Amino acid sequence: MVTRVQSAPFDMGAEVQAFTDGASGAGAIVTFSGLVRDEGGTLSAMEIEHYPGMTEKALEAIRTEAVTRWSLTDALVIHRYGPLKPGEQIMMVATAARHRADAFQAAEFLMDYLKSRAPFWKKEKGADGETWVAAKDADENALKRW
């Protein structure tokens, strides 16, 4: 069970393999990777900032909550910070459980939290300058279902 906040890219395939190798007792594994999206074609980079120490504690607390609520056998949360280009991975969630419904629900819960409440600050950089990214109403509403 791991929570990592890092600036370096990660190898999704290697992470999934290592997670799977350690997921004893699991009948289902769900993985998700979020990417920097350039919807309008004008994004040159996204800068993600965090408060070291506080961010790791917050992510570990929510990961622990997911493990408890859905009786997970394992859970992994990786989130990057620093400058990222369109198409690069921002984060990864992996959940392992005896049954698929628990693995899927826990992964969705973790993703909804990461999208709207995790202590990260995102700034988009493009041709028109820089803009801080706020949580969207849809993301907040998704989190309310939990």
XYZ file of C-alpha atoms in Angstrom:
146
model
C 0.000 0.000 0.000
C 1.657 3.135 -1.248
C 1.052 6.836 -1.729
C 3.653 8.774 -3.722
C 3.927 12.432 -4.691
C 6.726 12.950 -7.197
C 7.963 15.176 -9.983
C 9.451 12.349 -12.066
C 7.421 10.490 -14.691
C 6.356 6.956 -13.833
C 6.112 3.841 -15.967
C 2.454 2.795 -15.891
C 3.236 -0.725 -17.102
C 5.897 -1.286 -14.453
C 3.663 0.168 -11.730
C 0.750 -2.082 -12.722
C 3.006 -5.148 -12.839
C 4.493 -4.435 -9.411
C 1.033 -3.739 -7.975
C -0.374 -6.950 -9.472
C 2.579 -8.996 -8.222
C 1.902 -7.790 -4.674
C -1.897 -8.074 -4.737
C -2.257 -11.417 -3.010
C -5.833 -12.413 -2.252
C -7.294 -10.054 -4.845
C -9.887 -11.184 -7.352
C -9.967 -7.825 -9.143
C -7.563 -4.988 -9.895
C -8.632 -1.629 -11.312
C -6.108 0.904 -12.627
C -6.533 4.454 -13.878
C -4.088 7.030 -15.172
C -4.954 10.701 -15.634
C -3.244 12.691 -18.395
C -2.683 16.378 -19.071
C -5.476 17.249 -21.477
C -5.281 20.019 -24.080
C -8.910 20.495 -25.072
C -8.456 23.692 -27.040
C -5.100 22.951 -28.619
C -3.455 25.967 -26.973
C -1.994 24.442 -23.795
C 1.798 24.424 -23.737
C 2.214 23.176 -20.157
C 0.545 22.662 -16.817
C 2.353 23.491 -13.602
C 1.196 21.523 -10.556
C 2.174 22.785 -7.116
C 1.720 21.185 -3.710
C 2.618 21.707 -0.074
C 5.162 18.985 0.821
C 4.204 16.994 3.881
C 0.590 18.138 3.947
C -0.178 16.697 0.519
C 1.260 13.273 1.311
C -0.686 13.103 4.591
C -3.942 14.052 2.870
C -3.480 11.480 0.103
C -2.528 8.745 2.554
C -5.603 9.504 4.687
C -7.967 9.203 1.717
C -6.201 6.069 0.473
C -6.598 4.524 3.930
C -10.284 5.481 3.939
C -10.782 3.726 0.591
C -8.989 0.592 1.834
C -11.251 0.470 4.889
C -14.570 1.340 3.202
C -14.193 -1.155 0.357
C -12.139 -3.848 2.144
C -9.322 -3.484 -0.368
C -6.383 -5.839 -0.290
C -4.182 -3.044 -1.649
C -4.300 0.496 -3.044
C -1.803 2.727 -4.814
C -1.942 6.482 -5.422
C 0.744 8.301 -7.419
C 0.442 12.021 -8.200
C 2.986 14.180 -9.990
C 3.862 17.823 -9.493
C 5.964 20.327 -11.394
C 5.819 21.233 -15.080
C 3.918 18.763 -17.280
C 3.225 18.810 -21.007
C -0.001 17.771 -22.766
C -0.292 13.992 -22.910
C 1.928 13.377 -19.875
C 0.624 11.374 -16.931
C -0.505 13.386 -13.925
C -1.615 10.603 -11.633
C -2.341 6.926 -11.215
C -4.725 5.020 -8.983
C -4.749 1.246 -8.559
C -7.075 -0.717 -6.309
C -7.186 -4.427 -5.517
C -10.102 -6.208 -3.877
C -11.625 -9.650 -3.612
C -14.521 -8.495 -5.819
C -14.599 -6.151 -8.837
C -17.376 -3.856 -7.569
C -15.281 -2.869 -4.544
C -12.189 -2.295 -6.694
C -14.110 -0.119 -9.184
C -15.942 1.917 -6.538
C -12.798 2.544 -4.516
C -10.916 3.654 -7.642
C -13.728 6.061 -8.563
C -13.796 7.421 -5.010
C -10.040 8.042 -5.068
C -10.185 9.688 -8.504
C -13.090 11.936 -7.478
C -11.156 13.019 -4.391
C -7.952 13.649 -6.338
C -9.819 15.713 -8.929
C -11.627 18.012 -6.507
C -10.109 17.984 -3.012
C -6.501 16.863 -3.071
C -4.186 19.723 -2.048
C -2.689 20.438 -5.461
C -2.795 23.722 -7.351
C -2.793 23.632 -11.136
C -1.799 26.436 -13.463
C -2.317 26.119 -17.216
C 0.162 27.887 -19.484
C -0.678 28.717 -23.071
C -0.612 31.314 -25.826
C -2.993 33.542 -23.846
C -0.917 33.468 -20.661
C -1.366 31.576 -17.406
C -4.587 30.568 -15.647
C -5.156 28.835 -12.311
C -7.473 25.834 -12.651
C -10.439 25.597 -10.264
C -12.379 22.444 -9.431
C -15.394 22.083 -11.706
C -18.944 21.760 -10.359
C -19.196 18.333 -11.998
C -16.122 17.174 -10.054
C -17.549 18.462 -6.765
C -20.884 16.774 -7.503
C -19.137 13.490 -8.283
C -17.438 13.598 -4.883
C -20.755 14.205 -3.079
C -22.027 10.751 -3.995
C -19.507 9.214 -1.610
